[in-house]
mmCIF file of C-alpha atoms in Angstrom:
data_model
loop_
_atom_site.group_PDB
_atom_site.id
_atom_site.type_symbol
_atom_site.label_atom_id
_atom_site.label_comp_id
_atom_site.label_asym_id
_atom_site.label_seq_id
_atom_site.Cartn_x
_atom_site.Cartn_y
_atom_site.Cartn_z
ATOM 1 C CA MET W 1 0.161 -131.338 -56.669
ATOM 2 C CA LYS W 2 -3.532 -131.304 -55.706
ATOM 3 C CA SER W 3 -5.754 -133.946 -57.296
ATOM 4 C CA ILE W 4 -9.425 -133.667 -58.262
ATOM 5 C CA LEU W 5 -11.794 -136.477 -59.249
ATOM 6 C CA ILE W 6 -14.524 -135.221 -61.627
ATOM 7 C CA ASP W 7 -17.557 -137.469 -62.110
ATOM 8 C CA LEU W 8 -18.828 -137.402 -65.711
ATOM 9 C CA THR W 9 -20.924 -140.550 -65.462
ATOM 10 C CA GLN W 10 -24.158 -138.655 -64.716
ATOM 11 C CA LEU W 11 -24.342 -137.223 -68.237
ATOM 12 C CA PRO W 12 -26.695 -138.503 -70.950
ATOM 13 C CA LEU W 13 -25.399 -138.980 -74.464
ATOM 14 C CA GLU W 14 -28.021 -136.598 -75.848
ATOM 15 C CA ARG W 15 -26.615 -133.288 -74.597
ATOM 16 C CA THR W 16 -28.878 -130.753 -72.990
ATOM 17 C CA GLY W 17 -28.095 -128.180 -70.278
ATOM 18 C CA VAL W 18 -25.809 -129.998 -67.836
ATOM 19 C CA GLY W 19 -24.326 -132.113 -70.627
ATOM 20 C CA ILE W 20 -23.391 -129.046 -72.679
ATOM 21 C CA TYR W 21 -21.902 -127.458 -69.548
ATOM 22 C CA ALA W 22 -19.830 -130.563 -68.807
ATOM 23 C CA VAL W 23 -18.460 -131.022 -72.330
ATOM 24 C CA ASN W 24 -17.378 -127.406 -72.589
ATOM 25 C CA TYR W 25 -15.882 -127.437 -69.105
ATOM 26 C CA VAL W 26 -13.760 -130.479 -69.915
ATOM 27 C CA ARG W 27 -12.543 -128.926 -73.179
ATOM 28 C CA ARG W 28 -11.420 -125.712 -71.471
ATOM 29 C CA LEU W 29 -9.709 -127.545 -68.614
ATOM 30 C CA GLN W 30 -6.884 -128.410 -70.999
ATOM 31 C CA ALA W 31 -5.751 -124.774 -70.852
ATOM 32 C CA GLN W 32 -6.821 -123.939 -67.285
ATOM 33 C CA ALA W 33 -5.934 -126.918 -65.087
ATOM 34 C CA GLY W 34 -2.337 -125.819 -64.462
ATOM 35 C CA GLN W 35 -0.646 -127.753 -61.707
ATOM 36 C CA MET W 36 -3.658 -129.877 -60.755
ATOM 37 C CA ARG W 37 -3.833 -133.602 -61.270
ATOM 38 C CA LEU W 38 -7.265 -134.415 -62.738
ATOM 39 C CA HIS W 39 -9.012 -137.780 -62.687
ATOM 40 C CA PHE W 40 -12.214 -138.295 -64.675
ATOM 41 C CA LEU W 41 -14.852 -140.972 -64.313
ATOM 42 C CA VAL W 42 -16.277 -141.581 -67.801
ATOM 43 C CA LEU W 43 -18.617 -144.194 -69.233
ATOM 44 C CA ASP W 44 -17.269 -146.220 -72.142
ATOM 45 C CA ASP W 45 -20.132 -145.286 -74.487
ATOM 46 C CA ASP W 46 -19.370 -141.550 -74.222
ATOM 47 C CA VAL W 47 -16.798 -141.356 -77.000
ATOM 48 C CA GLU W 48 -16.870 -137.556 -77.172
ATOM 49 C CA LEU W 49 -16.019 -137.038 -73.504
ATOM 50 C CA LEU W 50 -13.377 -139.780 -73.542
ATOM 51 C CA ARG W 51 -11.613 -138.056 -76.435
ATOM 52 C CA ASP W 52 -11.713 -134.670 -74.707
ATOM 53 C CA VAL W 53 -10.516 -136.031 -71.359
ATOM 54 C CA ARG W 54 -7.548 -137.789 -72.943
ATOM 55 C CA ALA W 55 -6.435 -134.485 -74.498
ATOM 56 C CA ILE W 56 -5.870 -132.881 -71.069
ATOM 57 C CA PRO W 57 -2.302 -132.902 -69.714
ATOM 58 C CA ASN W 58 -1.850 -134.564 -66.307
ATOM 59 C CA ALA W 59 -5.322 -136.124 -66.588
ATOM 60 C CA SER W 60 -6.342 -139.747 -66.287
ATOM 61 C CA ALA W 61 -9.572 -141.362 -67.432
ATOM 62 C CA ILE W 62 -11.189 -144.049 -65.315
ATOM 63 C CA VAL W 63 -13.442 -145.774 -67.818
ATOM 64 C CA LEU W 64 -16.513 -147.660 -66.588
ATOM 65 C CA LYS W 65 -18.993 -149.888 -68.382
ATOM 66 C CA ALA W 66 -22.075 -147.962 -69.443
ATOM 67 C CA SER W 67 -24.053 -151.208 -69.595
ATOM 68 C CA LEU W 68 -23.768 -151.308 -65.793
ATOM 69 C CA PHE W 69 -23.463 -147.754 -64.602
ATOM 70 C CA ARG W 70 -26.311 -146.250 -66.600
ATOM 71 C CA ARG W 71 -28.555 -148.363 -64.360
ATOM 72 C CA PHE W 72 -29.888 -146.604 -61.276
ATOM 73 C CA LEU W 73 -28.739 -149.048 -58.597
ATOM 74 C CA PHE W 74 -25.219 -149.287 -60.025
ATOM 75 C CA ARG W 75 -25.195 -145.493 -60.320
ATOM 76 C CA VAL W 76 -25.882 -145.225 -56.569
ATOM 77 C CA LEU W 77 -23.248 -147.874 -55.840
ATOM 78 C CA LEU W 78 -20.712 -145.948 -57.887
ATOM 79 C CA GLU W 79 -21.405 -142.649 -56.170
ATOM 80 C CA GLN W 80 -21.682 -143.855 -52.595
ATOM 81 C CA VAL W 81 -19.123 -146.687 -52.501
ATOM 82 C CA ILE W 82 -16.804 -146.756 -55.505
ATOM 83 C CA ILE W 83 -16.016 -143.034 -55.697
ATOM 84 C CA PRO W 84 -15.133 -142.733 -51.971
ATOM 85 C CA ALA W 85 -13.009 -145.882 -52.261
ATOM 86 C CA LEU W 86 -11.191 -144.492 -55.317
ATOM 87 C CA ALA W 87 -10.669 -141.163 -53.595
ATOM 88 C CA LEU W 88 -9.158 -142.814 -50.546
ATOM 89 C CA ALA W 89 -7.033 -145.258 -52.551
ATOM 90 C CA LYS W 90 -5.632 -142.606 -54.886
ATOM 91 C CA GLY W 91 -5.208 -139.855 -52.312
ATOM 92 C CA ILE W 92 -7.755 -137.615 -54.044
ATOM 93 C CA ASP W 93 -8.025 -134.157 -52.468
ATOM 94 C CA ALA W 94 -11.510 -133.313 -53.783
ATOM 95 C CA THR W 95 -14.363 -134.783 -55.815
ATOM 96 C CA HIS W 96 -16.549 -132.715 -58.134
ATOM 97 C CA SER W 97 -20.087 -133.856 -58.923
ATOM 98 C CA LEU W 98 -21.725 -131.950 -61.772
ATOM 99 C CA HIS W 99 -25.388 -132.706 -61.123
ATOM 100 C CA TYR W 100 -26.703 -132.522 -57.528
ATOM 101 C CA SER W 101 -25.927 -135.981 -56.138
ATOM 102 C CA PHE W 102 -22.545 -136.692 -54.522
ATOM 103 C CA PRO W 103 -20.760 -139.090 -52.126
ATOM 104 C CA LEU W 104 -22.452 -138.722 -48.763
ATOM 105 C CA LEU W 105 -19.393 -139.976 -46.853
ATOM 106 C CA SER W 106 -15.901 -138.561 -47.272
ATOM 107 C CA PHE W 107 -14.557 -139.726 -43.880
ATOM 108 C CA GLY W 108 -12.932 -136.313 -43.601
ATOM 109 C CA ARG W 109 -10.329 -137.395 -46.132
ATOM 110 C CA PHE W 110 -11.420 -135.479 -49.240
ATOM 111 C CA LYS W 111 -13.460 -132.367 -50.029
ATOM 112 C CA ARG W 112 -16.734 -132.581 -51.936
ATOM 113 C CA ILE W 113 -17.634 -129.963 -54.542
ATOM 114 C CA VAL W 114 -21.049 -130.017 -56.246
ATOM 115 C CA THR W 115 -22.499 -127.966 -59.103
ATOM 116 C CA VAL W 116 -26.091 -126.826 -58.498
ATOM 117 C CA CYS W 117 -27.864 -126.224 -61.807
ATOM 118 C CA ASP W 118 -31.261 -125.051 -60.525
ATOM 119 C CA MET W 119 -33.677 -125.296 -57.601
ATOM 120 C CA SER W 120 -36.740 -126.421 -59.523
ATOM 121 C CA PHE W 121 -37.027 -129.590 -57.423
ATOM 122 C CA PHE W 122 -37.971 -127.339 -54.508
ATOM 123 C CA LEU W 123 -39.567 -124.390 -56.288
ATOM 124 C CA PHE W 124 -41.681 -126.434 -58.717
ATOM 125 C CA PRO W 125 -41.729 -130.024 -57.412
ATOM 126 C CA GLU W 126 -44.956 -130.715 -59.303
ATOM 127 C CA LEU W 127 -43.085 -130.235 -62.585
ATOM 128 C CA HIS W 128 -40.857 -133.272 -62.030
ATOM 129 C CA VAL W 129 -41.307 -137.032 -62.197
ATOM 130 C CA PRO W 130 -42.028 -138.169 -58.603
ATOM 131 C CA ALA W 131 -39.079 -140.585 -58.452
ATOM 132 C CA LYS W 132 -36.611 -137.928 -59.594
ATOM 133 C CA ARG W 133 -38.152 -135.379 -57.251
ATOM 134 C CA VAL W 134 -37.627 -137.611 -54.207
ATOM 135 C CA PHE W 135 -34.090 -138.596 -55.247
ATOM 136 C CA PHE W 136 -32.781 -135.120 -55.979
ATOM 137 C CA GLN W 137 -34.529 -133.439 -53.059
ATOM 138 C CA PHE W 138 -32.790 -135.954 -50.795
ATOM 139 C CA PHE W 139 -29.359 -134.898 -52.051
ATOM 140 C CA ILE W 140 -30.089 -131.183 -52.306
ATOM 141 C CA ARG W 141 -31.110 -131.139 -48.626
ATOM 142 C CA ARG W 142 -27.649 -132.466 -47.799
ATOM 143 C CA LEU W 143 -25.700 -130.004 -49.938
ATOM 144 C CA PRO W 144 -25.111 -127.581 -47.021
ATOM 145 C CA LYS W 145 -22.835 -130.279 -45.543
ATOM 146 C CA VAL W 146 -20.402 -130.386 -48.470
ATOM 147 C CA GLU W 147 -17.283 -128.265 -48.651
ATOM 148 C CA GLY W 148 -17.924 -126.377 -51.910
ATOM 149 C CA LEU W 149 -20.954 -125.386 -53.990
ATOM 150 C CA LEU W 150 -20.857 -124.003 -57.525
ATOM 151 C CA PHE W 151 -23.988 -122.251 -58.831
ATOM 152 C CA ILE W 152 -24.523 -121.534 -62.516
ATOM 153 C CA SER W 153 -26.277 -118.211 -61.827
ATOM 154 C CA GLU W 154 -26.824 -115.671 -59.065
ATOM 155 C CA SER W 155 -30.514 -116.525 -59.262
ATOM 156 C CA THR W 156 -29.878 -120.196 -58.503
ATOM 157 C CA MET W 157 -27.611 -119.366 -55.565
ATOM 158 C CA ASN W 158 -30.198 -116.956 -54.152
ATOM 159 C CA ASP W 159 -32.919 -119.592 -54.522
ATOM 160 C CA PHE W 160 -30.747 -122.129 -52.727
ATOM 161 C CA MET W 161 -30.010 -119.777 -49.844
ATOM 162 C CA ARG W 162 -33.732 -119.095 -49.402
ATOM 163 C CA PHE W 163 -34.211 -122.762 -48.569
ATOM 164 C CA PHE W 164 -30.911 -123.279 -46.733
ATOM 165 C CA PRO W 165 -29.982 -119.945 -45.101
ATOM 166 C CA GLY W 166 -27.619 -121.624 -42.637
ATOM 167 C CA CYS W 167 -25.446 -123.182 -45.335
ATOM 168 C CA GLU W 168 -21.771 -122.744 -44.438
ATOM 169 C CA ALA W 169 -20.267 -124.356 -47.536
ATOM 170 C CA GLU W 170 -17.929 -122.273 -49.669
ATOM 171 C CA ARG W 171 -20.004 -120.859 -52.531
ATOM 172 C CA CYS W 172 -19.279 -119.419 -55.949
ATOM 173 C CA VAL W 173 -21.271 -118.415 -59.044
ATOM 174 C CA ILE W 174 -19.915 -119.716 -62.346
ATOM 175 C CA PRO W 175 -22.024 -118.182 -65.165
ATOM 176 C CA LEU W 176 -22.108 -120.550 -68.100
ATOM 177 C CA GLY W 177 -20.781 -119.596 -71.500
ATOM 178 C CA THR W 178 -21.203 -120.305 -75.152
ATOM 179 C CA ASP W 179 -18.997 -120.904 -78.150
ATOM 180 C CA LEU W 180 -19.235 -117.428 -79.650
ATOM 181 C CA ALA W 181 -17.006 -118.107 -82.647
ATOM 182 C CA ARG W 182 -18.986 -121.184 -83.669
ATOM 183 C CA LEU W 183 -22.426 -119.684 -83.117
ATOM 184 C CA GLN W 184 -21.630 -116.441 -84.901
ATOM 185 C CA ALA W 185 -20.142 -118.257 -87.896
ATOM 186 C CA PRO W 186 -22.413 -119.002 -90.869
ATOM 187 C CA ALA W 187 -24.216 -122.326 -90.746
ATOM 188 C CA ASP W 188 -23.394 -125.137 -93.140
ATOM 189 C CA GLU W 189 -25.683 -124.452 -96.100
ATOM 190 C CA ASN W 190 -25.998 -128.168 -96.836
ATOM 191 C CA ILE W 191 -27.320 -128.779 -93.310
ATOM 192 C CA VAL W 192 -29.631 -125.771 -93.560
ATOM 193 C CA GLY W 193 -31.007 -127.029 -96.869
ATOM 194 C CA GLU W 194 -31.482 -130.557 -95.541
ATOM 195 C CA LEU W 195 -33.376 -129.304 -92.487
ATOM 196 C CA ARG W 196 -35.566 -127.016 -94.587
ATOM 197 C CA ARG W 197 -36.504 -129.966 -96.801
ATOM 198 C CA ARG W 198 -36.988 -132.378 -93.916
ATOM 199 C CA PHE W 199 -39.314 -130.097 -91.952
ATOM 200 C CA GLY W 200 -40.773 -128.042 -94.795
ATOM 201 C CA ILE W 201 -39.712 -124.740 -93.235
ATOM 202 C CA ASP W 202 -38.715 -121.337 -94.546
ATOM 203 C CA ARG W 203 -39.816 -118.508 -92.210
ATOM 204 C CA PHE W 204 -40.138 -119.837 -88.671
ATOM 205 C CA ILE W 205 -40.075 -119.113 -84.953
ATOM 206 C CA LEU W 206 -37.788 -121.538 -83.106
ATOM 207 C CA TYR W 207 -37.851 -123.130 -79.670
ATOM 208 C CA VAL W 208 -35.026 -125.461 -78.566
ATOM 209 C CA GLY W 209 -35.227 -127.374 -75.306
ATOM 210 C CA THR W 210 -36.636 -130.400 -73.537
ATOM 211 C CA ILE W 211 -40.372 -130.977 -73.958
ATOM 212 C CA GLU W 212 -41.666 -130.684 -70.390
ATOM 213 C CA PRO W 213 -44.165 -128.519 -68.462
ATOM 214 C CA ARG W 214 -41.565 -126.149 -66.982
ATOM 215 C CA LYS W 215 -40.644 -124.849 -70.433
ATOM 216 C CA ASN W 216 -44.103 -123.309 -71.056
ATOM 217 C CA ILE W 217 -44.271 -124.645 -74.592
ATOM 218 C CA LEU W 218 -48.062 -124.593 -74.423
ATOM 219 C CA GLY W 219 -47.949 -120.840 -73.804
ATOM 220 C CA LEU W 220 -45.644 -120.474 -76.792
ATOM 221 C CA VAL W 221 -47.955 -122.506 -79.029
ATOM 222 C CA LYS W 222 -50.993 -120.455 -77.988
ATOM 223 C CA ALA W 223 -49.127 -117.213 -78.723
ATOM 224 C CA PHE W 224 -48.130 -118.552 -82.141
ATOM 225 C CA GLU W 225 -51.758 -119.415 -82.897
ATOM 226 C CA ARG W 226 -52.731 -115.786 -82.347
ATOM 227 C CA CYS W 227 -49.911 -114.464 -84.560
ATOM 228 C CA ALA W 228 -50.298 -117.044 -87.314
ATOM 229 C CA PRO W 229 -53.253 -115.511 -89.243
ATOM 230 C CA ALA W 230 -51.308 -112.330 -90.022
ATOM 231 C CA HIS W 231 -48.289 -114.346 -91.215
ATOM 232 C CA PRO W 232 -49.590 -117.224 -93.337
ATOM 233 C CA ASP W 233 -46.105 -118.405 -94.360
ATOM 234 C CA LEU W 234 -44.789 -118.537 -90.764
ATOM 235 C CA LYS W 235 -44.185 -121.803 -88.873
ATOM 236 C CA LEU W 236 -43.268 -122.725 -85.313
ATOM 237 C CA VAL W 237 -40.426 -125.242 -84.905
ATOM 238 C CA ILE W 238 -40.222 -127.025 -81.545
ATOM 239 C CA ALA W 239 -36.874 -128.827 -81.320
ATOM 240 C CA GLY W 240 -35.956 -130.995 -78.360
ATOM 241 C CA LYS W 241 -36.287 -134.444 -76.889
ATOM 242 C CA LEU W 242 -39.388 -135.548 -75.032
ATOM 243 C CA GLY W 243 -39.006 -135.084 -71.299
ATOM 244 C CA TRP W 244 -42.100 -135.953 -69.279
ATOM 245 C CA ASP W 245 -45.789 -135.039 -68.859
ATOM 246 C CA TYR W 246 -46.015 -133.918 -72.480
ATOM 247 C CA ASP W 247 -49.160 -135.812 -73.529
ATOM 248 C CA SER W 248 -51.548 -132.895 -72.985
ATOM 249 C CA LEU W 249 -49.240 -130.591 -74.973
ATOM 250 C CA LEU W 250 -49.082 -133.006 -77.899
ATOM 251 C CA GLN W 251 -52.853 -133.427 -77.792
ATOM 252 C CA TYR W 252 -53.314 -129.653 -77.891
ATOM 253 C CA ILE W 253 -50.926 -129.300 -80.825
ATOM 254 C CA ASN W 254 -52.625 -132.104 -82.758
ATOM 255 C CA ALA W 255 -56.007 -130.386 -82.291
ATOM 256 C CA SER W 256 -54.710 -126.917 -83.194
ATOM 257 C CA GLU W 257 -56.180 -125.114 -86.202
ATOM 258 C CA VAL W 258 -52.603 -124.405 -87.315
ATOM 259 C CA ARG W 259 -51.317 -127.939 -86.698
ATOM 260 C CA ASP W 260 -49.792 -128.104 -90.187
ATOM 261 C CA ARG W 261 -47.623 -125.090 -89.284
ATOM 262 C CA ILE W 262 -46.243 -126.502 -86.021
ATOM 263 C CA VAL W 263 -43.162 -128.684 -86.526
ATOM 264 C CA LEU W 264 -42.114 -131.153 -83.807
ATOM 265 C CA ALA W 265 -38.496 -131.642 -84.837
ATOM 266 C CA GLY W 266 -37.406 -133.929 -81.986
ATOM 267 C CA TYR W 267 -33.886 -133.898 -80.565
ATOM 268 C CA VAL W 268 -31.340 -132.036 -82.700
ATOM 269 C CA ASN W 269 -27.572 -132.282 -82.373
ATOM 270 C CA GLU W 270 -25.307 -129.263 -82.031
ATOM 271 C CA VAL W 271 -24.712 -128.908 -85.777
ATOM 272 C CA GLU W 272 -28.436 -129.060 -86.533
ATOM 273 C CA LYS W 273 -29.226 -126.674 -83.677
ATOM 274 C CA HIS W 274 -26.717 -124.183 -85.048
ATOM 275 C CA ALA W 275 -28.293 -124.393 -88.496
ATOM 276 C CA LEU W 276 -31.799 -123.852 -87.088
ATOM 277 C CA LEU W 277 -30.688 -120.893 -84.973
ATOM 278 C CA LYS W 278 -28.988 -119.227 -87.940
ATOM 279 C CA SER W 279 -32.107 -119.753 -90.083
ATOM 280 C CA ALA W 280 -34.817 -118.739 -87.618
ATOM 281 C CA LEU W 281 -36.708 -115.480 -87.846
ATOM 282 C CA LEU W 282 -37.178 -115.401 -84.056
ATOM 283 C CA PHE W 283 -36.072 -117.530 -81.111
ATOM 284 C CA ALA W 284 -38.613 -117.866 -78.287
ATOM 285 C CA TYR W 285 -37.823 -119.362 -74.892
ATOM 286 C CA VAL W 286 -40.485 -118.319 -72.377
ATOM 287 C CA SER W 287 -39.832 -120.860 -69.635
ATOM 288 C CA PHE W 288 -41.437 -120.639 -66.194
ATOM 289 C CA TYR W 289 -38.057 -121.194 -64.511
ATOM 290 C CA GLU W 290 -34.409 -121.737 -65.442
ATOM 291 C CA GLY W 291 -31.253 -122.253 -63.434
ATOM 292 C CA PHE W 292 -29.397 -120.375 -66.171
ATOM 293 C CA GLY W 293 -31.189 -120.478 -69.514
ATOM 294 C CA LEU W 294 -28.398 -121.566 -71.842
ATOM 295 C CA PRO W 295 -30.629 -121.594 -74.968
ATOM 296 C CA VAL W 296 -31.284 -117.868 -74.430
ATOM 297 C CA LEU W 297 -27.551 -117.173 -74.522
ATOM 298 C CA GLU W 298 -27.117 -119.377 -77.581
ATOM 299 C CA GLY W 299 -29.932 -117.591 -79.394
ATOM 300 C CA MET W 300 -28.388 -114.173 -78.769
ATOM 301 C CA ALA W 301 -24.905 -115.384 -79.714
ATOM 302 C CA ALA W 302 -26.214 -116.881 -82.965
ATOM 303 C CA GLY W 303 -27.717 -113.538 -83.952
ATOM 304 C CA VAL W 304 -31.406 -114.417 -83.860
ATOM 305 C CA PRO W 305 -33.850 -111.947 -82.231
ATOM 306 C CA THR W 306 -34.741 -113.585 -78.932
ATOM 307 C CA ILE W 307 -37.787 -113.505 -76.658
ATOM 308 C CA THR W 308 -37.427 -114.865 -73.131
ATOM 309 C CA SER W 309 -38.955 -114.688 -69.657
ATOM 310 C CA ASN W 310 -38.466 -111.924 -67.134
ATOM 311 C CA ILE W 311 -38.155 -114.246 -64.119
ATOM 312 C CA SER W 312 -35.551 -116.436 -62.357
ATOM 313 C CA SER W 313 -32.138 -116.408 -64.074
ATOM 314 C CA MET W 314 -33.243 -115.332 -67.544
ATOM 315 C CA PRO W 315 -32.967 -111.550 -67.018
ATOM 316 C CA GLU W 316 -29.466 -112.174 -65.658
ATOM 317 C CA VAL W 317 -28.511 -113.873 -68.924
ATOM 318 C CA ALA W 318 -30.542 -111.806 -71.383
ATOM 319 C CA GLY W 319 -29.893 -108.289 -70.097
ATOM 320 C CA SER W 320 -30.918 -105.888 -72.851
ATOM 321 C CA GLY W 321 -30.077 -108.465 -75.526
ATOM 322 C CA ALA W 322 -33.538 -110.053 -75.636
ATOM 323 C CA VAL W 323 -37.166 -109.025 -75.248
ATOM 324 C CA GLN W 324 -38.329 -110.089 -71.791
ATOM 325 C CA VAL W 325 -41.937 -111.073 -71.081
ATOM 326 C CA ASP W 326 -43.950 -112.491 -68.212
ATOM 327 C CA PRO W 327 -44.344 -116.191 -69.133
ATOM 328 C CA ASN W 328 -47.662 -116.261 -67.286
ATOM 329 C CA ASN W 329 -49.028 -113.392 -69.403
ATOM 330 C CA SER W 330 -50.011 -114.656 -72.849
ATOM 331 C CA GLU W 331 -50.707 -111.128 -74.070
ATOM 332 C CA GLN W 332 -47.101 -110.099 -73.454
ATOM 333 C CA ILE W 333 -45.776 -113.089 -75.407
ATOM 334 C CA VAL W 334 -48.100 -112.322 -78.315
ATOM 335 C CA GLU W 335 -47.180 -108.628 -78.355
ATOM 336 C CA ALA W 336 -43.443 -109.404 -78.316
ATOM 337 C CA MET W 337 -43.876 -111.772 -81.262
ATOM 338 C CA ARG W 338 -45.995 -109.308 -83.234
ATOM 339 C CA MET W 339 -43.610 -106.426 -82.612
ATOM 340 C CA LEU W 340 -40.582 -108.346 -83.865
ATOM 341 C CA LEU W 341 -42.383 -110.027 -86.753
ATOM 342 C CA ASP W 342 -43.679 -106.680 -88.039
ATOM 343 C CA ASP W 343 -40.555 -104.565 -87.490
ATOM 344 C CA PRO W 344 -37.332 -105.614 -89.298
ATOM 345 C CA GLU W 345 -35.447 -102.671 -87.787
ATOM 346 C CA ALA W 346 -36.390 -103.792 -84.267
ATOM 347 C CA ARG W 347 -35.080 -107.243 -85.113
ATOM 348 C CA CYS W 348 -31.786 -105.778 -86.308
ATOM 349 C CA ARG W 349 -31.400 -103.699 -83.146
ATOM 350 C CA LEU W 350 -32.079 -106.732 -80.995
ATOM 351 C CA VAL W 351 -29.544 -108.844 -82.880
ATOM 352 C CA ALA W 352 -26.842 -106.244 -82.198
ATOM 353 C CA ALA W 353 -27.815 -106.008 -78.529
ATOM 354 C CA GLY W 354 -27.856 -109.802 -78.250
ATOM 355 C CA HIS W 355 -24.370 -110.118 -79.711
ATOM 356 C CA ALA W 356 -23.063 -107.532 -77.235
ATOM 357 C CA GLN W 357 -24.731 -109.265 -74.286
ATOM 358 C CA SER W 358 -23.501 -112.738 -75.232
ATOM 359 C CA ARG W 359 -19.865 -111.613 -75.245
ATOM 360 C CA ALA W 360 -20.015 -111.303 -71.441
ATOM 361 C CA PHE W 361 -20.413 -115.097 -71.101
ATOM 362 C CA THR W 362 -17.568 -117.428 -72.086
ATOM 363 C CA TRP W 363 -16.673 -120.992 -71.205
ATOM 364 C CA GLU W 364 -13.097 -119.821 -70.602
ATOM 365 C CA ASN W 365 -14.191 -117.484 -67.802
ATOM 366 C CA MET W 366 -16.428 -120.138 -66.287
ATOM 367 C CA THR W 367 -13.606 -122.674 -66.280
ATOM 368 C CA ALA W 368 -11.048 -120.272 -64.816
ATOM 369 C CA ILE W 369 -13.414 -119.354 -61.975
ATOM 370 C CA SER W 370 -14.178 -123.037 -61.319
ATOM 371 C CA VAL W 371 -10.515 -124.027 -61.152
ATOM 372 C CA ASP W 372 -9.755 -121.164 -58.797
ATOM 373 C CA PHE W 373 -12.671 -122.304 -56.656
ATOM 374 C CA TYR W 374 -11.034 -125.737 -56.401
ATOM 375 C CA ARG W 375 -7.957 -124.000 -55.046
ATOM 376 C CA LYS W 376 -9.992 -121.980 -52.585
ATOM 377 C CA VAL W 377 -11.793 -125.038 -51.224
ATOM 378 C CA LEU W 378 -8.455 -126.814 -50.943
ATOM 379 C CA GLY W 379 -6.937 -123.875 -49.084
ATOM 380 C CA GLY W 380 -5.465 -121.850 -51.959
ATOM 381 C CA ARG W 381 -6.119 -118.421 -53.430
ATOM 382 C CA ASP W 382 -9.292 -116.372 -53.063
ATOM 383 C CA VAL W 383 -11.610 -117.004 -56.005
ATOM 384 C CA ALA W 384 -13.227 -113.587 -55.540
ATOM 385 C CA ALA W 385 -10.001 -111.916 -56.633
ATOM 386 C CA ARG W 386 -9.950 -114.006 -59.800
ATOM 387 C CA LEU W 387 -13.590 -113.254 -60.566
ATOM 388 C CA GLY W 388 -12.941 -109.549 -60.207
ATOM 389 C CA HIS W 389 -9.952 -109.793 -62.563
ATOM 390 C CA LEU W 390 -11.994 -111.639 -65.213
ATOM 391 C CA ASN W 391 -14.714 -108.996 -65.156
ATOM 392 C CA GLU W 392 -12.381 -106.017 -65.524
#
């Protein structure tokens, strides 16, 4: 029986992109793992992941102290010393790192598989904190030396190969998914009512994501300012935790003539996010770059008319289920907003198209492809055959 060590210690407790991917991957592994022996590294403060890991047959949880291993130096020690030692001691066949960095030394004794979520550290280095930029660029440059690479979109894989055309690692695209049943279900009316009271909202455009330059929130705010006079009861809700380099954005919002109609909701959990999506008039996510664009998929699945960007991975995710605009063209963003705000029938058509598009992306498919990729890297079946079967 082949054994895989999956490192979950890189994940923050406040779930955003990679965290949502990891949680849903772990939950679907219960049905997909088959004859593999899975070992998980989990921090003791991550109660949700610990519960999900312990529900998987043939799985073991190696629980580490968060008070130590959420610190950078201990994080490096874990990845570069403890994980290789565990792999050698337990006869691990492969390790899987979910977020760029990985054990640099395997001594030829175990395979290394890494998920690549985006290439923004190379494409837009100026949009990252310098320390993170240096750290992640260091590891990304060494990814061609690992045995297996998983990419969350075709766009991300193509971007990677532009920088590393000689990469010989096994490669596979694993499009992310979403919980269709949950997102399409009605929201809890008590939660909806509480959020409406807390933020003073009724009709609103919604953004959900980290507050950082790459997300083009300033462009969204400026487009809202131009639409606001024609819709005096409309608000813009910006939900998400503060990332970095957001001071100029906050200053602009505070000086805006429609400041009282822009709501900074902060981080929202999955239940609150669901309630906001089900209540929003429009969902707008006009980022400059995404490795996948999970919020776009969630917006379509939840049945809210969605506006997104026409670059990087977002067209791959949105298809005909969302209005696509050039994020660098403010006029296009404004026109998309005005068209949907003024045309209820267009909104209805887009909701139907979004539902249809979102059904092509499921966590079950992503997990099945990933597990087959483990087998391929370890000398088993061809993952391409499995991918073809899932898309039939």
